[in-house]
mmCIF file of N, CA and C in Angstrom:
data_model
loop_
_atom_site.group_PDB
_atom_site.id
_atom_site.type_symbol
_atom_site.label_atom_id
_atom_site.label_comp_id
_atom_site.label_asym_id
_atom_site.label_seq_id
_atom_site.Cartn_x
_atom_site.Cartn_y
_atom_site.Cartn_z
ATOM 1 N N MET A 1 0.540 -1.246 0.023
ATOM 2 C CA MET A 1 -0.268 0.013 -0.239
ATOM 3 C C MET A 1 1.102 1.387 -0.010
ATOM 4 N N GLU A 2 0.606 1.998 -0.644
ATOM 5 C CA GLU A 2 1.446 3.712 -0.727
ATOM 6 C C GLU A 2 1.149 4.358 0.601
ATOM 7 N N THR A 3 2.022 5.429 0.613
ATOM 8 C CA THR A 3 1.968 6.253 1.951
ATOM 9 C C THR A 3 0.793 6.838 1.713
ATOM 10 N N LYS A 4 0.441 7.579 0.898
ATOM 11 C CA LYS A 4 -1.180 8.197 0.358
ATOM 12 C C LYS A 4 -1.879 7.631 1.274
ATOM 13 N N ASN A 5 -2.032 6.307 0.822
ATOM 14 C CA ASN A 5 -3.312 5.727 1.299
ATOM 15 C C ASN A 5 -3.025 4.860 2.537
ATOM 16 N N VAL A 6 -2.103 4.803 2.855
ATOM 17 C CA VAL A 6 -1.832 4.494 4.653
ATOM 18 C C VAL A 6 -2.190 5.892 5.366
ATOM 19 N N ILE A 7 -1.940 6.856 5.103
ATOM 20 C CA ILE A 7 -2.006 8.013 6.006
ATOM 21 C C ILE A 7 -3.576 8.207 5.908
ATOM 22 N N LEU A 8 -3.958 8.195 4.446
ATOM 23 C CA LEU A 8 -5.716 8.499 4.681
ATOM 24 C C LEU A 8 -6.641 7.370 5.394
ATOM 25 N N GLU A 9 -5.989 6.414 5.362
ATOM 26 C CA GLU A 9 -6.846 5.294 6.118
ATOM 27 C C GLU A 9 -6.352 5.598 7.340
ATOM 28 N N LEU A 10 -5.415 5.522 7.742
ATOM 29 C CA LEU A 10 -5.185 5.930 9.363
ATOM 30 C C LEU A 10 -5.828 7.186 9.843
ATOM 31 N N ARG A 11 -5.958 7.942 9.154
ATOM 32 C CA ARG A 11 -6.696 9.397 9.553
ATOM 33 C C ARG A 11 -8.058 9.292 9.689
ATOM 34 N N THR A 12 -8.532 8.645 8.546
ATOM 35 C CA THR A 12 -10.196 8.193 8.798
ATOM 36 C C THR A 12 -10.641 7.272 9.653
ATOM 37 N N LYS A 13 -10.172 6.391 10.214
ATOM 38 C CA LYS A 13 -9.714 5.305 10.927
ATOM 39 C C LYS A 13 -9.903 5.964 12.594
ATOM 40 N N SER A 14 -9.173 6.952 12.776
ATOM 41 C CA SER A 14 -8.926 7.448 13.843
ATOM 42 C C SER A 14 -10.000 8.508 13.810
ATOM 43 N N GLY A 15 -10.892 8.914 12.797
ATOM 44 C CA GLY A 15 -12.001 9.777 13.082
ATOM 45 C C GLY A 15 -11.277 11.432 12.923
ATOM 46 N N LEU A 16 -10.270 11.360 12.470
ATOM 47 C CA LEU A 16 -9.799 12.798 12.311
ATOM 48 C C LEU A 16 -9.851 13.638 11.153
ATOM 49 N N SER A 17 -10.349 14.996 10.924
ATOM 50 C CA SER A 17 -10.347 15.779 9.700
ATOM 51 C C SER A 17 -8.717 15.751 9.197
ATOM 52 N N GLN A 18 -8.680 16.274 8.223
ATOM 53 C CA GLN A 18 -7.167 16.769 7.833
ATOM 54 C C GLN A 18 -6.687 18.077 8.719
ATOM 55 N N GLU A 19 -7.795 18.928 9.082
ATOM 56 C CA GLU A 19 -7.355 19.951 9.718
ATOM 57 C C GLU A 19 -6.945 19.556 11.075
ATOM 58 N N GLU A 20 -7.594 18.731 11.721
ATOM 59 C CA GLU A 20 -7.278 18.034 12.977
ATOM 60 C C GLU A 20 -5.989 17.297 13.004
ATOM 61 N N LEU A 21 -5.833 16.433 12.090
ATOM 62 C CA LEU A 21 -4.626 15.862 12.017
ATOM 63 C C LEU A 21 -3.444 17.015 11.925
ATOM 64 N N ALA A 22 -3.498 17.889 11.124
ATOM 65 C CA ALA A 22 -2.716 18.920 10.940
ATOM 66 C C ALA A 22 -1.740 19.659 12.117
ATOM 67 N N GLU A 23 -3.350 19.851 12.904
ATOM 68 C CA GLU A 23 -3.002 20.499 14.369
ATOM 69 C C GLU A 23 -2.172 19.613 15.415
ATOM 70 N N LYS A 24 -2.375 18.625 15.160
ATOM 71 C CA LYS A 24 -1.893 17.614 15.950
ATOM 72 C C LYS A 24 -0.166 17.505 15.831
ATOM 73 N N ILE A 25 0.334 17.584 14.345
ATOM 74 C CA ILE A 25 1.525 17.521 14.056
ATOM 75 C C ILE A 25 2.063 18.416 13.649
ATOM 76 N N MET A 26 1.579 19.597 13.593
ATOM 77 C CA MET A 26 1.913 20.841 13.680
ATOM 78 C C MET A 26 2.270 21.178 12.154
ATOM 79 N N VAL A 27 1.236 21.182 11.211
ATOM 80 C CA VAL A 27 1.581 21.108 9.879
ATOM 81 C C VAL A 27 0.097 21.919 9.221
ATOM 82 N N THR A 28 0.339 22.401 8.052
ATOM 83 C CA THR A 28 -0.871 22.641 7.318
ATOM 84 C C THR A 28 -1.803 22.065 6.898
ATOM 85 N N ARG A 29 -3.164 22.174 6.864
ATOM 86 C CA ARG A 29 -4.424 21.181 6.502
ATOM 87 C C ARG A 29 -3.541 20.796 4.832
ATOM 88 N N GLN A 30 -2.934 21.819 3.965
ATOM 89 C CA GLN A 30 -2.571 21.702 2.795
ATOM 90 C C GLN A 30 -1.522 20.488 2.539
ATOM 91 N N ALA A 31 -0.814 20.574 3.889
ATOM 92 C CA ALA A 31 0.196 19.411 3.669
ATOM 93 C C ALA A 31 -0.228 17.763 4.085
ATOM 94 N N VAL A 32 -1.354 17.823 4.671
ATOM 95 C CA VAL A 32 -1.876 16.558 4.863
ATOM 96 C C VAL A 32 -2.724 16.174 3.338
ATOM 97 N N SER A 33 -3.303 17.002 3.037
ATOM 98 C CA SER A 33 -3.834 16.858 1.485
ATOM 99 C C SER A 33 -3.184 16.552 0.639
ATOM 100 N N ARG A 34 -1.868 17.053 0.660
ATOM 101 C CA ARG A 34 -0.750 16.747 -0.781
ATOM 102 C C ARG A 34 -0.144 15.352 -0.368
ATOM 103 N N TRP A 35 -0.197 14.886 0.735
ATOM 104 C CA TRP A 35 0.339 13.878 1.398
ATOM 105 C C TRP A 35 -0.693 12.591 1.011
ATOM 106 N N GLU A 36 -2.027 13.136 0.933
ATOM 107 C CA GLU A 36 -3.153 11.867 0.698
ATOM 108 C C GLU A 36 -3.263 11.820 -0.824
ATOM 109 N N ASN A 37 -2.820 13.015 -1.414
ATOM 110 C CA ASN A 37 -3.108 12.936 -2.818
ATOM 111 C C ASN A 37 -1.711 12.337 -3.524
ATOM 112 N N GLY A 38 -0.421 11.952 -2.871
ATOM 113 C CA GLY A 38 0.463 11.873 -3.108
ATOM 114 C C GLY A 38 1.265 12.411 -4.097
ATOM 115 N N GLU A 39 1.062 13.806 -3.677
ATOM 116 C CA GLU A 39 2.214 14.757 -4.551
ATOM 117 C C GLU A 39 3.232 15.105 -3.540
ATOM 118 N N THR A 40 3.085 14.952 -2.526
ATOM 119 C CA THR A 40 4.240 14.786 -1.203
ATOM 120 C C THR A 40 4.264 13.837 -0.312
ATOM 121 N N VAL A 41 5.722 13.342 0.163
ATOM 122 C CA VAL A 41 5.893 12.396 1.375
ATOM 123 C C VAL A 41 6.102 13.126 2.444
ATOM 124 N N PRO A 42 5.680 12.689 3.716
ATOM 125 C CA PRO A 42 6.252 13.499 4.940
ATOM 126 C C PRO A 42 7.641 13.124 5.210
ATOM 127 N N ASN A 43 8.280 14.604 5.745
ATOM 128 C CA ASN A 43 9.852 14.425 5.999
ATOM 129 C C ASN A 43 9.625 13.084 7.290
ATOM 130 N N THR A 44 11.162 12.869 7.691
ATOM 131 C CA THR A 44 11.587 12.233 8.458
ATOM 132 C C THR A 44 10.609 12.462 10.016
ATOM 133 N N GLU A 45 10.760 13.862 10.322
ATOM 134 C CA GLU A 45 10.282 14.159 11.640
ATOM 135 C C GLU A 45 8.972 14.093 11.594
ATOM 136 N N THR A 46 8.557 14.267 10.450
ATOM 137 C CA THR A 46 6.834 14.148 10.532
ATOM 138 C C THR A 46 6.393 12.918 10.367
ATOM 139 N N LEU A 47 7.169 12.128 9.894
ATOM 140 C CA LEU A 47 6.715 10.564 9.905
ATOM 141 C C LEU A 47 6.936 10.123 11.874
ATOM 142 N N LYS A 48 8.125 10.575 12.122
ATOM 143 C CA LYS A 48 8.026 10.165 13.772
ATOM 144 C C LYS A 48 6.785 10.765 14.527
ATOM 145 N N LEU A 49 6.624 11.935 14.072
ATOM 146 C CA LEU A 49 5.096 12.201 14.797
ATOM 147 C C LEU A 49 3.740 11.657 14.229
ATOM 148 N N LEU A 50 3.846 11.249 12.909
ATOM 149 C CA LEU A 50 2.534 10.881 12.639
ATOM 150 C C LEU A 50 2.726 9.269 13.370
ATOM 151 N N SER A 51 3.653 8.509 13.716
ATOM 152 C CA SER A 51 3.911 7.227 14.088
ATOM 153 C C SER A 51 3.345 7.428 15.612
ATOM 154 N N ARG A 52 3.723 8.322 15.941
ATOM 155 C CA ARG A 52 3.516 8.548 17.593
ATOM 156 C C ARG A 52 1.775 8.466 17.267
ATOM 157 N N VAL A 53 1.096 9.532 16.832
ATOM 158 C CA VAL A 53 -0.020 9.862 16.423
ATOM 159 C C VAL A 53 -1.117 8.834 16.587
ATOM 160 N N PHE A 54 -0.484 7.605 15.324
ATOM 161 C CA PHE A 54 -1.379 6.776 15.064
ATOM 162 C C PHE A 54 -0.867 5.144 15.554
ATOM 163 N N ASP A 55 0.203 5.347 16.582
ATOM 164 C CA ASP A 55 0.809 4.018 17.204
ATOM 165 C C ASP A 55 1.498 3.222 16.202
ATOM 166 N N VAL A 56 1.523 3.450 15.219
ATOM 167 C CA VAL A 56 2.202 2.244 13.963
ATOM 168 C C VAL A 56 3.674 2.747 13.809
ATOM 169 N N SER A 57 4.503 1.778 13.109
ATOM 170 C CA SER A 57 5.784 2.187 12.761
ATOM 171 C C SER A 57 5.780 3.129 11.407
ATOM 172 N N ILE A 58 6.882 3.720 11.372
ATOM 173 C CA ILE A 58 7.190 4.401 10.027
ATOM 174 C C ILE A 58 7.259 3.493 8.971
ATOM 175 N N ASN A 59 7.663 2.105 9.198
ATOM 176 C CA ASN A 59 7.559 1.538 8.404
ATOM 177 C C ASN A 59 6.080 0.839 7.631
ATOM 178 N N THR A 60 5.328 0.985 8.507
ATOM 179 C CA THR A 60 3.917 0.672 7.888
ATOM 180 C C THR A 60 3.262 2.232 7.520
ATOM 181 N N LEU A 61 3.750 3.224 7.721
ATOM 182 C CA LEU A 61 3.261 4.390 7.090
ATOM 183 C C LEU A 61 4.007 4.771 5.915
ATOM 184 N N LEU A 62 5.257 3.922 5.623
ATOM 185 C CA LEU A 62 5.785 3.932 4.301
ATOM 186 C C LEU A 62 5.130 2.830 3.364
ATOM 187 N N GLY A 63 3.893 2.128 3.744
ATOM 188 C CA GLY A 63 3.396 1.061 2.938
ATOM 189 C C GLY A 63 4.364 -0.203 3.210
ATOM 190 N N GLU A 64 4.839 -0.495 4.315
ATOM 191 C CA GLU A 64 5.754 -1.833 4.611
ATOM 192 C C GLU A 64 6.880 -1.921 3.136
ATOM 193 N N PRO A 65 7.694 -0.780 2.828
ATOM 194 C CA PRO A 65 8.543 -1.470 1.949
ATOM 195 C C PRO A 65 9.507 -2.696 2.222
ATOM 196 N N ARG A 66 9.709 -3.049 3.345
ATOM 197 C CA ARG A 66 10.437 -4.180 3.795
ATOM 198 C C ARG A 66 9.839 -4.801 4.981
ATOM 199 N N GLN A 67 10.128 -6.134 4.947
ATOM 200 C CA GLN A 67 9.786 -7.186 6.212
ATOM 201 C C GLN A 67 10.786 -6.768 7.322
ATOM 202 N N LEU A 68 10.004 -6.208 8.361
ATOM 203 C CA LEU A 68 11.079 -6.103 9.533
ATOM 204 C C LEU A 68 11.302 -7.201 10.279
ATOM 205 N N ILE A 69 12.587 -7.558 10.667
ATOM 206 C CA ILE A 69 12.735 -8.878 11.534
ATOM 207 C C ILE A 69 13.690 -8.373 12.769
ATOM 208 N N CYS A 70 13.752 -9.050 13.987
ATOM 209 C CA CYS A 70 14.230 -8.742 15.104
ATOM 210 C C CYS A 70 15.492 -8.927 14.716
ATOM 211 N N GLN A 71 16.529 -7.874 15.319
ATOM 212 C CA GLN A 71 17.703 -8.258 14.870
ATOM 213 C C GLN A 71 18.661 -8.805 16.255
ATOM 214 N N CYS A 72 17.976 -9.321 16.986
ATOM 215 C CA CYS A 72 18.173 -10.188 18.389
ATOM 216 C C CYS A 72 17.904 -11.351 18.181
ATOM 217 N N CYS A 73 16.491 -11.821 17.658
ATOM 218 C CA CYS A 73 16.142 -13.303 18.095
ATOM 219 C C CYS A 73 15.699 -13.546 16.257
ATOM 220 N N GLY A 74 15.827 -12.670 15.387
ATOM 221 C CA GLY A 74 15.158 -13.317 14.330
ATOM 222 C C GLY A 74 13.735 -13.322 13.782
ATOM 223 N N MET A 75 12.727 -12.731 14.747
ATOM 224 C CA MET A 75 11.388 -13.183 14.426
ATOM 225 C C MET A 75 10.622 -12.059 13.500
ATOM 226 N N PRO A 76 9.821 -12.384 12.566
ATOM 227 C CA PRO A 76 9.289 -11.240 11.799
ATOM 228 C C PRO A 76 8.395 -10.439 12.718
ATOM 229 N N LEU A 77 8.810 -8.955 12.213
ATOM 230 C CA LEU A 77 7.712 -7.940 13.186
ATOM 231 C C LEU A 77 6.715 -7.422 12.693
ATOM 232 N N GLU A 78 5.520 -7.336 13.308
ATOM 233 C CA GLU A 78 4.341 -6.727 13.040
ATOM 234 C C GLU A 78 4.683 -5.226 13.866
ATOM 235 N N ASP A 79 3.736 -4.304 13.654
ATOM 236 C CA ASP A 79 3.456 -2.990 14.770
ATOM 237 C C ASP A 79 3.242 -3.471 15.973
ATOM 238 N N SER A 80 2.606 -4.552 16.226
ATOM 239 C CA SER A 80 2.148 -4.957 17.885
ATOM 240 C C SER A 80 3.334 -5.625 18.407
ATOM 241 N N GLN A 81 4.448 -6.018 17.544
ATOM 242 C CA GLN A 81 5.141 -6.705 18.369
ATOM 243 C C GLN A 81 6.556 -5.952 18.520
ATOM 244 N N ILE A 82 6.688 -4.776 17.698
ATOM 245 C CA ILE A 82 8.062 -3.967 17.601
ATOM 246 C C ILE A 82 7.973 -3.235 18.886
ATOM 247 N N SER A 83 9.398 -3.143 19.271
ATOM 248 C CA SER A 83 9.583 -2.665 20.641
ATOM 249 C C SER A 83 9.466 -1.072 20.628
ATOM 250 N N LYS A 84 9.560 -0.668 21.670
ATOM 251 C CA LYS A 84 9.735 1.042 21.922
ATOM 252 C C LYS A 84 10.606 1.436 22.622
ATOM 253 N N GLU A 85 11.020 2.622 22.795
ATOM 254 C CA GLU A 85 11.915 3.134 22.989
ATOM 255 C C GLU A 85 11.627 3.950 24.568
ATOM 256 N N PRO A 86 12.237 3.989 25.536
ATOM 257 C CA PRO A 86 11.526 4.832 26.944
ATOM 258 C C PRO A 86 10.568 5.646 26.525
ATOM 259 N N ASN A 87 10.620 6.511 25.504
ATOM 260 C CA ASN A 87 9.928 7.795 24.914
ATOM 261 C C ASN A 87 8.781 7.440 24.277
ATOM 262 N N GLY A 88 8.790 6.318 23.859
ATOM 263 C CA GLY A 88 7.508 5.805 23.121
ATOM 264 C C GLY A 88 7.815 5.886 21.545
ATOM 265 N N ASP A 89 8.846 6.119 21.080
ATOM 266 C CA ASP A 89 9.139 5.548 19.734
ATOM 267 C C ASP A 89 9.722 4.729 19.715
ATOM 268 N N PHE A 90 8.698 4.262 18.349
ATOM 269 C CA PHE A 90 9.115 2.673 17.986
ATOM 270 C C PHE A 90 10.435 2.440 17.436
ATOM 271 N N ASN A 91 11.071 1.190 18.001
ATOM 272 C CA ASN A 91 12.507 0.881 17.647
ATOM 273 C C ASN A 91 12.346 -0.443 16.808
ATOM 274 N N GLU A 92 12.515 0.000 15.304
ATOM 275 C CA GLU A 92 11.890 -1.235 14.573
ATOM 276 C C GLU A 92 13.156 -2.550 14.168
ATOM 277 N N GLU A 93 14.110 -1.960 15.072
ATOM 278 C CA GLU A 93 15.189 -3.127 15.119
ATOM 279 C C GLU A 93 14.759 -4.694 15.708
ATOM 280 N N TYR A 94 14.080 -4.339 16.791
ATOM 281 C CA TYR A 94 13.901 -5.394 17.833
ATOM 282 C C TYR A 94 12.123 -5.349 18.080
ATOM 283 N N CYS A 95 12.285 -6.877 18.484
ATOM 284 C CA CYS A 95 10.671 -7.276 19.086
ATOM 285 C C CYS A 95 10.488 -6.764 20.494
ATOM 286 N N LYS A 96 9.437 -6.824 21.062
ATOM 287 C CA LYS A 96 9.052 -6.008 22.421
ATOM 288 C C LYS A 96 9.465 -7.243 23.291
ATOM 289 N N TRP A 97 10.017 -8.459 22.994
ATOM 290 C CA TRP A 97 10.468 -9.675 24.000
ATOM 291 C C TRP A 97 11.651 -9.481 24.200
ATOM 292 N N CYS A 98 12.584 -8.990 23.124
ATOM 293 C CA CYS A 98 14.166 -8.878 23.345
ATOM 294 C C CYS A 98 14.482 -7.521 23.782
ATOM 295 N N TYR A 99 13.869 -6.659 23.360
ATOM 296 C CA TYR A 99 14.082 -5.232 24.048
ATOM 297 C C TYR A 99 12.851 -4.186 24.389
ATOM 298 N N ALA A 100 12.928 -4.052 25.563
ATOM 299 C CA ALA A 100 12.036 -3.222 26.408
ATOM 300 C C ALA A 100 12.703 -2.239 27.344
ATOM 301 N N ASP A 101 11.730 -0.790 27.299
ATOM 302 C CA ASP A 101 12.092 0.173 28.079
ATOM 303 C C ASP A 101 13.627 0.650 28.120
ATOM 304 N N GLY A 102 14.297 0.163 26.526
ATOM 305 C CA GLY A 102 15.677 0.831 26.551
ATOM 306 C C GLY A 102 16.719 -0.042 26.849
ATOM 307 N N GLU A 103 16.118 -1.487 27.284
ATOM 308 C CA GLU A 103 17.141 -2.421 27.765
ATOM 309 C C GLU A 103 17.197 -3.707 26.900
ATOM 310 N N PHE A 104 17.817 -4.332 26.942
ATOM 311 C CA PHE A 104 17.686 -5.900 26.323
ATOM 312 C C PHE A 104 17.868 -7.126 27.316
ATOM 313 N N LYS A 105 16.828 -7.589 27.131
ATOM 314 C CA LYS A 105 16.574 -8.855 27.937
ATOM 315 C C LYS A 105 17.486 -9.960 28.147
ATOM 316 N N TYR A 106 18.270 -10.517 26.829
ATOM 317 C CA TYR A 106 18.979 -11.517 26.835
ATOM 318 C C TYR A 106 20.559 -10.771 26.562
ATOM 319 N N THR A 107 21.670 -11.258 27.633
ATOM 320 C CA THR A 107 22.766 -10.929 27.724
ATOM 321 C C THR A 107 23.745 -11.623 26.720
ATOM 322 N N SER A 108 23.394 -12.903 26.267
ATOM 323 C CA SER A 108 24.398 -13.780 25.423
ATOM 324 C C SER A 108 23.390 -14.686 24.537
ATOM 325 N N LYS A 109 23.998 -14.937 23.475
ATOM 326 C CA LYS A 109 22.943 -15.636 22.469
ATOM 327 C C LYS A 109 22.638 -16.791 23.185
ATOM 328 N N GLU A 110 23.607 -17.649 23.713
ATOM 329 C CA GLU A 110 23.248 -18.719 24.291
ATOM 330 C C GLU A 110 22.115 -18.345 25.187
ATOM 331 N N GLN A 111 21.785 -17.532 26.260
ATOM 332 C CA GLN A 111 20.773 -17.590 26.816
ATOM 333 C C GLN A 111 19.051 -17.611 25.973
ATOM 334 N N LEU A 112 19.540 -16.497 24.789
ATOM 335 C CA LEU A 112 18.192 -16.463 24.208
ATOM 336 C C LEU A 112 18.110 -17.858 23.433
ATOM 337 N N ILE A 113 18.948 -18.402 22.880
ATOM 338 C CA ILE A 113 18.891 -19.556 22.043
ATOM 339 C C ILE A 113 18.409 -20.780 23.243
ATOM 340 N N ASP A 114 18.713 -20.922 24.599
ATOM 341 C CA ASP A 114 18.182 -21.658 25.238
ATOM 342 C C ASP A 114 16.536 -21.367 25.548
ATOM 343 N N PHE A 115 16.285 -20.202 25.685
ATOM 344 C CA PHE A 115 14.936 -19.740 25.953
ATOM 345 C C PHE A 115 14.219 -20.029 24.991
ATOM 346 N N CYS A 116 14.547 -19.746 23.704
ATOM 347 C CA CYS A 116 13.751 -20.238 22.411
ATOM 348 C C CYS A 116 13.599 -21.756 22.417
ATOM 349 N N ALA A 117 14.578 -22.243 22.735
ATOM 350 C CA ALA A 117 14.456 -23.998 22.398
ATOM 351 C C ALA A 117 13.421 -24.460 23.504
ATOM 352 N N GLU A 118 13.455 -23.905 24.307
ATOM 353 C CA GLU A 118 12.591 -24.406 25.634
ATOM 354 C C GLU A 118 11.115 -24.008 25.429
ATOM 355 N N HIS A 119 10.937 -23.021 25.050
ATOM 356 C CA HIS A 119 9.353 -22.117 24.577
ATOM 357 C C HIS A 119 8.946 -22.370 23.459
ATOM 358 N N LEU A 120 9.490 -22.387 22.291
ATOM 359 C CA LEU A 120 9.257 -22.680 20.942
ATOM 360 C C LEU A 120 8.890 -24.211 20.470
ATOM 361 N N ALA A 121 9.707 -25.034 21.405
ATOM 362 C CA ALA A 121 9.496 -26.518 20.839
ATOM 363 C C ALA A 121 7.911 -26.653 20.807
ATOM 364 N N THR A 122 7.692 -27.496 19.705
ATOM 365 C CA THR A 122 6.466 -28.451 19.697
ATOM 366 C C THR A 122 6.642 -29.987 19.654
ATOM 367 N N GLU A 123 5.642 -30.414 19.276
ATOM 368 C CA GLU A 123 5.749 -32.031 18.931
ATOM 369 C C GLU A 123 6.244 -31.911 17.182
ATOM 370 N N ASP A 124 5.714 -31.084 16.536
ATOM 371 C CA ASP A 124 6.205 -31.047 15.250
ATOM 372 C C ASP A 124 7.681 -30.188 15.065
ATOM 373 N N TRP A 125 7.803 -29.579 16.069
ATOM 374 C CA TRP A 125 9.421 -29.042 15.875
ATOM 375 C C TRP A 125 10.083 -29.003 16.920
ATOM 376 N N PRO A 126 11.046 -30.090 17.381
ATOM 377 C CA PRO A 126 11.413 -30.506 18.629
ATOM 378 C C PRO A 126 12.427 -29.605 18.965
ATOM 379 N N GLU A 127 12.670 -29.354 20.273
ATOM 380 C CA GLU A 127 13.928 -28.772 20.520
ATOM 381 C C GLU A 127 15.109 -28.699 19.967
ATOM 382 N N GLU A 128 15.698 -30.011 19.703
ATOM 383 C CA GLU A 128 16.641 -29.964 18.792
ATOM 384 C C GLU A 128 16.588 -29.215 17.617
ATOM 385 N N GLN A 129 15.698 -29.113 16.803
ATOM 386 C CA GLN A 129 15.300 -28.768 15.848
ATOM 387 C C GLN A 129 15.136 -27.221 16.075
ATOM 388 N N VAL A 130 14.583 -26.650 16.918
ATOM 389 C CA VAL A 130 14.593 -25.264 17.287
ATOM 390 C C VAL A 130 16.261 -24.964 17.692
ATOM 391 N N ARG A 131 16.657 -25.279 18.314
ATOM 392 C CA ARG A 131 18.102 -24.994 18.683
ATOM 393 C C ARG A 131 18.953 -25.038 17.425
ATOM 394 N N ALA A 132 18.977 -26.007 16.549
ATOM 395 C CA ALA A 132 19.790 -25.938 15.616
ATOM 396 C C ALA A 132 19.661 -24.649 14.615
ATOM 397 N N HIS A 133 18.163 -24.204 14.905
ATOM 398 C CA HIS A 133 17.687 -23.212 13.468
ATOM 399 C C HIS A 133 18.312 -21.870 14.302
ATOM 400 N N MET A 134 17.793 -21.784 15.386
ATOM 401 C CA MET A 134 18.361 -20.298 16.483
ATOM 402 C C MET A 134 19.918 -20.150 16.321
ATOM 403 N N GLU A 135 20.770 -21.687 16.365
ATOM 404 C CA GLU A 135 22.271 -21.545 16.266
ATOM 405 C C GLU A 135 22.615 -20.875 14.823
ATOM 406 N N ALA A 136 21.919 -21.370 13.787
ATOM 407 C CA ALA A 136 22.307 -20.812 12.522
ATOM 408 C C ALA A 136 21.930 -19.358 12.278
ATOM 409 N N VAL A 137 20.644 -18.918 13.133
ATOM 410 C CA VAL A 137 20.293 -17.820 12.379
ATOM 411 C C VAL A 137 20.889 -16.654 13.301
ATOM 412 N N VAL A 138 20.897 -16.789 14.783
ATOM 413 C CA VAL A 138 21.292 -15.913 15.468
ATOM 414 C C VAL A 138 22.458 -15.200 15.406
ATOM 415 N N PRO A 139 23.705 -15.767 15.197
ATOM 416 C CA PRO A 139 24.625 -15.081 15.126
ATOM 417 C C PRO A 139 24.954 -14.088 13.827
ATOM 418 N N LYS A 140 23.799 -14.404 12.644
ATOM 419 C CA LYS A 140 23.890 -13.660 11.650
ATOM 420 C C LYS A 140 23.193 -12.261 11.997
ATOM 421 N N LEU A 141 22.419 -11.937 12.916
ATOM 422 C CA LEU A 141 21.777 -11.072 13.566
ATOM 423 C C LEU A 141 22.441 -9.842 14.038
ATOM 424 N N ASN A 142 22.380 -8.410 13.345
ATOM 425 C CA ASN A 142 23.103 -7.372 13.622
ATOM 426 C C ASN A 142 23.439 -7.219 14.928
ATOM 427 N N HIS A 143 22.803 -7.481 15.778
ATOM 428 C CA HIS A 143 22.711 -7.531 17.438
ATOM 429 C C HIS A 143 23.960 -8.121 17.960
ATOM 430 N N TRP A 144 24.006 -9.371 17.356
ATOM 431 C CA TRP A 144 25.144 -10.433 18.081
ATOM 432 C C TRP A 144 26.117 -10.284 16.888
ATOM 433 N N LYS A 145 26.239 -9.852 16.216
ATOM 434 C CA LYS A 145 27.742 -9.589 15.298
ATOM 435 C C LYS A 145 28.565 -8.908 15.958
#
């Protein structure tokens, strides 16, 4: 979905007029109109404000141009799973289970892998397979490089 459609959809779902949204993020109504018509795209600082207003990631505002992956555990990320900084901004690098309130939960790869092997194992995906998968994936993630 294109940014123009995302902003329009989020604004209307929130029950905001263009004018009301403009007031919340300190821009003109015309700026909102230009975004929704696809004439322009909000700048980075405005995207951050829109992210806070709508409680969605910047990736979502931009039409999800890339699949976000937690750079600690490798889990694909949706907005509801993305971590947040202490100020409430999304941190699109990590899931909320690996990074919360400005702190990482796991202090070593081994600690993370042990937790995942224990808690993700199922009858169809035994603990040994989970462990082997995590041992192959985790070292390649930015947090552990």
